[in-house]
């Protein structure tokens, strides 16, 4: 069985062919994984411009799918089913991949399987590592989301914590912009932080220890908050630069070393907050493994520190390889295979859902 995965939720147009093989330790094999990134288009604007993104998806989708087929050395007739990201994401972007996948499935007379983008990130771990020891706690940390899931059995995801405001990746992107490091901010801060002192500045991170009055059923202690640290970086930069506040200013008069210290200190605070909750969740539910997925899982400190904490607690920690950390369609095809075997099929009236919940 060959699954064609299609992903277009944000600023990457992606297609991938994943095969199901008869090997219980590694049941899914990536035959191709093509990603057309729009980062050069959006860099000029300092972030993703939704209208430009959807237009570029339209330009790229045919070529990306053709390339995924040719890289896998298959033709459309070999495809057994099509999996597509249904949401969440930018609605105009989602609609391009979804409409394309739907048309393809109708014309090939094969099933169409709808996939939640974050389920794709979670399944990237199973795609790379095979079955994880369950139950697992998986931290999904990306530009739009920072969520903790319990995975008790394959294909089942229980939300046990989430950010109350900004996503961690969003905080990286905003702080990078403030420091004039460009877009996307995550990789830039990761790089510059290597030259900095991570104890130079004590940026506070909110600890959500109280119950959330809006959601009284859920204890709040596993939730995240990243808007406060972004503001304290802003305040620090204004003070250090000794200038009048500038709301959107990205030019700073800070020295290279000061910027590196800010990046390293910011990164330490964010990574500690992410891992404190993740490992607390793991001990609460008696997890047998920990997974870290999504764009920010590419972060070198998050990877190193999570391994160290896992070793300390005797828990195996899994992260996807870099190509499967940021948005891609192989993870969508993998999640699609999982859902296909659970009997999930989309009707031909499937619509994109920008704020789909998992
Ligand atoms: O999962 P993803 O590709 O797209 C979304 O679903 O949002 O994640 C993109 C996010 C961006 O915020 C980017 O800055 C961040 O992942 N990112 C990183 C790194 N590489 C990408 N953040 C920190 N360190 C990195 N090395
Ligand atoms: Zn993503």
Coordinates of C-alpha atoms and ligand atoms in Angstrom, one line a residue:
X1 CA 0.0 0.0 0.0
X2 CA 1.4 3.4 -1.0
X3 CA 0.0 6.5 0.7
X4 CA 0.4 9.9 -1.0
X5 CA 0.6 12.6 1.6
X6 CA -0.1 16.3 0.9
X7 CA 0.6 19.2 3.3
X8 CA 0.0 22.9 2.7
X9 CA -1.1 24.3 6.0
X10 CA 1.3 27.2 6.3
X11 CA 4.2 28.3 4.1
X12 CA 5.5 24.9 2.8
X13 CA 4.0 23.0 -0.1
X14 CA 4.8 19.3 0.5
X15 CA 4.1 15.9 -0.9
X16 CA 5.4 12.5 0.0
X17 CA 5.0 8.8 -0.8
X18 CA 5.1 6.5 2.2
X19 CA 4.9 2.7 1.8
X20 CA 3.6 0.3 4.3
X21 CA 5.9 -2.7 4.6
X22 CA 5.9 -6.0 6.4
X23 CA 8.3 -5.1 9.2
X24 CA 6.7 -4.6 12.6
X25 CA 9.7 -2.6 13.9
X26 CA 9.5 -0.1 11.0
X27 CA 6.2 -0.5 9.2
X28 CA 6.4 2.8 7.3
X29 CA 9.0 3.6 4.7
X30 CA 9.5 7.0 3.1
X31 CA 9.8 6.6 -0.6
X32 CA 9.9 10.4 -1.3
X33 CA 9.6 13.6 0.7
X34 CA 9.4 16.8 -1.3
X35 CA 9.1 20.2 0.4
X36 CA 8.9 23.6 -1.5
X37 CA 9.6 26.2 1.1
X38 CA 8.3 29.8 0.7
X39 CA 10.6 31.2 3.2
X40 CA 12.3 33.5 0.7
X41 CA 9.0 35.0 -0.3
X42 CA 7.9 35.8 3.3
X43 CA 11.3 36.8 4.6
X44 CA 10.9 40.3 3.0
X45 CA 7.8 40.8 5.2
X46 CA 9.2 39.4 8.4
X47 CA 6.6 36.7 8.7
X48 CA 4.1 34.6 6.7
X49 CA 1.7 36.7 4.5
X50 CA -1.4 34.4 4.1
X51 CA -2.5 35.7 0.7
X52 CA 1.0 35.3 -0.8
X53 CA 1.2 31.8 0.8
X54 CA -1.9 30.5 -0.8
X55 CA -1.0 31.9 -4.2
X56 CA 2.4 30.3 -4.0
X57 CA 0.8 26.9 -3.0
X58 CA -1.2 27.0 -6.2
X59 CA 1.9 27.6 -8.3
X60 CA 3.8 24.8 -6.6
X61 CA 1.4 22.0 -5.8
X62 CA 1.4 20.2 -9.2
X63 CA 5.2 20.2 -9.5
X64 CA 5.7 19.1 -5.9
X65 CA 3.3 16.1 -6.3
X66 CA 4.9 15.2 -9.6
X67 CA 8.3 15.3 -8.0
X68 CA 7.2 13.2 -5.1
X69 CA 5.9 10.5 -7.5
X70 CA 9.0 10.5 -9.7
X71 CA 11.4 10.5 -6.7
X72 CA 9.5 7.4 -5.4
X73 CA 9.6 5.9 -8.9
X74 CA 5.9 5.4 -9.0
X75 CA 3.0 6.7 -11.0
X76 CA -0.4 7.9 -9.9
X77 CA -1.9 4.5 -10.7
X78 CA 0.3 3.0 -7.9
X79 CA -1.2 5.2 -5.2
X80 CA -3.6 3.4 -2.8
X81 CA -4.9 6.4 -0.9
X82 CA -4.4 10.1 -0.5
X83 CA -3.9 11.7 3.0
X84 CA -4.2 15.5 3.3
X85 CA -3.9 18.1 6.1
X86 CA -7.4 19.2 7.0
X87 CA -6.3 21.8 9.6
X88 CA -5.3 23.7 11.6
X89 CA -3.5 26.3 9.6
X90 CA -4.1 29.2 7.2
X91 CA -7.4 28.5 5.6
X92 CA -6.4 29.7 2.1
X93 CA -3.2 27.6 2.3
X94 CA -5.1 24.5 3.6
X95 CA -7.7 24.8 0.8
X96 CA -5.1 24.4 -1.9
X97 CA -3.7 21.1 -0.7
X98 CA -7.2 19.9 0.3
X99 CA -8.8 20.7 -3.0
X100 CA -5.9 19.2 -4.9
X101 CA -6.0 16.0 -2.8
X102 CA -9.7 15.7 -3.1
X103 CA -9.7 16.0 -6.9
X104 CA -6.9 13.5 -7.1
X105 CA -8.6 10.9 -4.9
X106 CA -11.9 11.3 -6.9
X107 CA -10.2 10.9 -10.2
X108 CA -8.1 8.0 -9.1
X109 CA -11.0 6.4 -7.3
X110 CA -9.0 5.9 -4.1
X111 CA -9.9 6.8 -0.5
X112 CA -9.1 10.3 0.9
X113 CA -7.9 10.4 4.5
X114 CA -8.1 13.7 6.5
X115 CA -5.2 14.4 8.9
X116 CA -4.8 16.8 11.7
X117 CA -1.5 18.7 11.3
X118 CA -0.4 18.0 14.8
X119 CA -1.2 14.3 14.5
X120 CA 1.2 14.4 11.6
X121 CA 3.9 15.9 13.9
X122 CA 3.2 13.2 16.5
X123 CA 3.4 10.4 13.9
X124 CA 6.7 11.7 12.6
X125 CA 8.1 10.0 15.7
X126 CA 6.6 6.6 14.8
X127 CA 7.6 7.1 11.2
X128 CA 11.3 7.5 12.2
X129 CA 11.6 5.3 15.2
X130 CA 8.9 2.6 14.7
X131 CA 6.5 1.8 17.6
X132 CA 7.5 3.9 20.7
X133 CA 7.1 2.4 24.2
X134 CA 3.6 3.5 25.3
X135 CA 2.1 5.3 27.0
X136 CA 4.2 8.2 25.7
X137 CA 4.2 11.9 26.4
X138 CA 4.7 13.9 23.2
X139 CA 5.5 17.6 23.2
X140 CA 4.4 19.2 19.9
X141 CA 6.2 22.5 19.6
X142 CA 5.9 24.6 16.5
X143 CA 5.3 28.0 15.1
X144 CA 1.6 27.8 15.8
X145 CA 1.3 25.3 18.7
X146 CA 2.9 24.2 21.9
X147 CA 0.9 21.3 23.2
X148 CA 1.5 18.2 25.3
X149 CA -0.2 14.9 24.4
X150 CA -0.5 11.6 26.1
X151 CA -0.4 8.8 23.6
X152 CA -1.8 5.7 25.4
X153 CA -2.2 3.5 22.3
X154 CA -1.2 4.1 18.7
X155 CA -3.3 6.7 17.0
X156 CA -4.9 8.0 20.2
X157 CA -3.9 11.5 21.4
X158 CA -5.1 13.1 24.7
X159 CA -4.3 16.8 25.1
X160 CA -2.9 17.3 28.6
X161 CA -1.3 20.7 28.3
X162 CA -1.1 23.6 25.9
X163 CA 0.1 27.2 25.7
X164 CA -2.3 29.8 27.1
X165 CA -0.9 32.5 24.7
X166 CA 2.0 32.4 22.2
X167 CA 3.5 29.2 20.8
X168 CA 7.2 28.7 21.6
X169 CA 8.1 29.0 17.9
X170 CA 6.2 32.2 17.8
X171 CA 8.2 33.5 20.7
X172 CA 11.4 32.6 18.9
X173 CA 10.2 34.3 15.8
X174 CA 9.2 37.5 17.6
X175 CA 12.4 37.7 19.7
X176 CA 14.5 37.2 16.6
X177 CA 12.7 40.0 14.8
X178 CA 13.3 42.3 17.8
X179 CA 17.0 41.5 17.7
X180 CA 17.2 42.0 14.0
X181 CA 18.0 38.4 13.3
X182 CA 15.5 37.9 10.5
X183 CA 12.9 35.3 9.7
X184 CA 12.4 32.5 10.6
X185 CA 13.8 33.3 14.0
X186 CA 14.2 29.8 15.5
X187 CA 17.2 28.6 13.6
X188 CA 18.8 32.1 13.9
X189 CA 18.5 32.3 17.7
X190 CA 19.7 28.6 17.9
X191 CA 22.8 29.6 16.0
X192 CA 23.6 32.9 17.7
X193 CA 22.9 31.4 21.2
X194 CA 25.9 29.1 20.9
X195 CA 28.2 32.1 21.3
X196 CA 26.3 33.5 24.3
X197 CA 26.2 33.0 28.1
X198 CA 22.9 31.4 29.0
X199 CA 23.1 32.7 32.6
X200 CA 23.8 36.3 31.6
X201 CA 20.1 37.4 32.0
X202 CA 17.4 35.9 34.2
X203 CA 14.3 36.0 32.0
X204 CA 11.3 35.0 33.9
X205 CA 9.0 32.2 32.6
X206 CA 5.4 32.1 33.9
X207 CA 4.6 29.0 35.9
X208 CA 0.9 28.1 35.4
X209 CA 0.4 26.7 38.8
X210 CA -3.2 27.9 39.4
X211 CA -6.3 26.5 37.9
X212 CA -7.6 28.1 34.7
X213 CA -10.8 29.8 35.5
X214 CA -11.9 29.4 32.0
X215 CA -11.3 25.7 32.0
X216 CA -11.9 24.6 35.6
X217 CA -11.9 20.9 34.8
X218 CA -8.2 20.9 33.9
X219 CA -5.5 21.5 36.4
X220 CA -3.3 24.2 34.9
X221 CA 0.1 23.1 35.9
X222 CA 1.0 21.5 32.6
X223 CA 0.2 24.6 30.6
X224 CA 2.7 27.0 29.0
X225 CA 2.9 30.7 28.6
X226 CA 5.4 32.5 26.4
X227 CA 4.1 36.0 25.9
X228 CA 5.6 37.2 29.2
X229 CA 9.2 36.2 28.3
X230 CA 8.8 38.0 24.9
X231 CA 7.8 41.2 26.7
X232 CA 10.7 40.9 29.2
X233 CA 13.1 40.5 26.3
X234 CA 11.6 43.6 24.7
X235 CA 12.0 45.5 28.0
X236 CA 15.5 44.4 28.4
X237 CA 16.5 45.3 24.9
X238 CA 15.0 48.8 25.3
X239 CA 16.8 49.4 28.5
X240 CA 20.1 48.0 27.3
X241 CA 19.9 50.0 24.2
X242 CA 19.1 53.1 26.3
X243 CA 16.7 54.3 23.7
X244 CA 13.1 55.4 23.6
X245 CA 10.7 52.5 23.1
X246 CA 10.0 51.6 19.5
X247 CA 7.2 49.2 19.1
X248 CA 8.1 47.6 15.9
X249 CA 11.8 48.4 15.8
X250 CA 14.0 45.6 14.8
X251 CA 17.3 47.6 14.8
X252 CA 19.1 47.5 18.0
X253 CA 22.3 49.2 19.1
X254 CA 23.4 46.1 21.1
X255 CA 26.7 44.5 20.6
X256 CA 27.1 41.1 19.1
X257 CA 28.0 39.6 22.5
X258 CA 25.0 41.2 24.1
X259 CA 22.7 39.8 21.4
X260 CA 24.3 36.3 21.8
X261 CA 23.8 36.5 25.6
X262 CA 20.1 37.5 25.2
X263 CA 19.6 34.6 22.7
X264 CA 21.3 32.1 25.0
X265 CA 19.4 33.2 28.1
X266 CA 16.1 33.4 26.3
X267 CA 16.7 29.9 24.9
X268 CA 17.6 28.4 28.3
X269 CA 14.3 29.8 29.8
X270 CA 12.2 28.5 27.0
X271 CA 13.7 25.1 26.9
X272 CA 13.5 24.7 30.7
X273 CA 9.8 25.6 30.6
X274 CA 9.1 23.2 27.8
X275 CA 11.0 20.3 29.5
X276 CA 9.8 20.9 33.0
X277 CA 6.2 20.4 31.9
X278 CA 7.0 17.6 29.6
X279 CA 8.9 15.5 32.2
X280 CA 6.4 16.4 34.9
X281 CA 3.7 15.0 32.6
X282 CA 5.7 11.9 32.0
X283 CA 6.0 11.1 35.7
X284 CA 2.4 12.0 36.3
X285 CA 1.1 9.5 33.8
X286 CA 3.9 6.9 34.2
X287 CA 5.0 7.3 30.7
X288 CA 7.4 4.8 29.2
X289 CA 8.8 7.3 26.6
X290 CA 8.9 10.9 25.7
X291 CA 8.6 12.4 22.2
X292 CA 9.5 15.9 21.0
X293 CA 8.1 16.9 17.6
X294 CA 7.3 20.0 15.5
X295 CA 9.5 22.7 14.0
X296 CA 11.1 23.8 17.3
X297 CA 12.2 20.2 18.0
X298 CA 14.9 21.0 15.5
X299 CA 16.4 23.2 18.2
X300 CA 19.8 22.0 19.3
X301 CA 19.5 22.8 23.0
X302 CA 16.0 21.3 23.2
X303 CA 17.4 18.1 21.7
X304 CA 20.4 17.9 23.9
X305 CA 18.7 18.9 27.2
X306 CA 15.8 16.5 26.6
X307 CA 18.2 13.6 26.0
X308 CA 20.1 14.5 29.2
X309 CA 16.9 14.7 31.3
X310 CA 15.6 11.5 29.8
X311 CA 18.9 9.7 30.7
X312 CA 18.6 11.1 34.2
X313 CA 15.1 9.8 34.6
X314 CA 15.7 6.5 32.8
X315 CA 13.2 7.4 30.1
X316 CA 14.0 7.1 26.3
X317 CA 13.5 10.4 24.5
X318 CA 12.7 10.4 20.8
X319 CA 12.9 13.3 18.3
X320 CA 12.5 13.2 14.5
X321 CA 15.4 13.8 12.2
X322 CA 15.6 17.5 11.1
X323 CA 13.8 16.8 7.8
X324 CA 10.8 15.5 9.6
X325 CA 10.8 18.2 12.4
X326 CA 9.7 21.1 10.3
X327 CA 6.6 20.8 8.1
X328 CA 6.6 18.0 5.6
X329 CA 4.2 15.6 4.0
X330 CA 5.8 12.3 5.0
X331 CA 4.4 12.8 8.5
X332 CA 0.9 13.5 6.9
X333 CA 1.2 10.2 4.9
X334 CA 2.2 8.3 8.0
X335 CA -0.7 9.7 10.1
X336 CA -2.9 9.0 7.0
X337 CA -1.8 5.3 7.1
X338 CA -2.6 5.2 10.8
X339 CA -6.1 6.7 10.3
X340 CA -6.7 4.6 7.1
X341 CA -6.4 1.4 9.2
X342 CA -8.7 2.9 11.8
X343 CA -11.3 3.2 9.1
X344 CA -11.2 7.0 8.7
X345 CA -12.3 8.3 5.3
X346 CA -13.2 11.8 4.2
X347 CA -16.4 12.5 2.4
X348 CA -16.2 14.5 -0.8
X349 CA -17.6 17.4 1.1
X350 CA -14.5 17.6 3.3
X351 CA -13.6 21.2 4.0
X352 CA -10.5 22.9 5.5
X353 CA -10.8 23.8 9.2
X354 CA -8.4 26.6 10.2
X355 CA -8.8 25.9 13.9
X356 CA -9.4 22.1 14.0
X357 CA -8.8 20.6 17.4
X358 CA -7.0 17.4 18.2
Ligands
LIG1 O1 6.3 22.8 12.6 P1 6.7 24.0 11.8 O2 7.6 23.8 10.6 O3 5.5 24.9 11.3 C1 4.4 25.0 12.1 O4 3.5 24.1 12.1 O5 4.3 26.1 12.7 O6 7.5 25.0 12.9 C2 8.0 26.3 12.5 C3 8.6 26.9 13.7 C4 9.1 28.4 13.5 O7 8.5 29.2 14.5 C5 10.6 28.3 13.6 O8 11.2 29.5 14.1 C6 10.8 27.1 14.5 O9 9.8 26.2 14.1 N1 12.1 26.5 14.4 C7 13.0 26.5 15.4 C8 14.2 25.9 14.9 N2 13.9 25.5 13.6 C9 12.7 25.9 13.3 N3 12.9 27.0 16.7 C10 14.0 26.9 17.5 N4 15.2 26.3 17.0 C11 15.3 25.8 15.8 N5 16.5 25.3 15.4
LIG2 ZN1 3.9 22.1 11.8

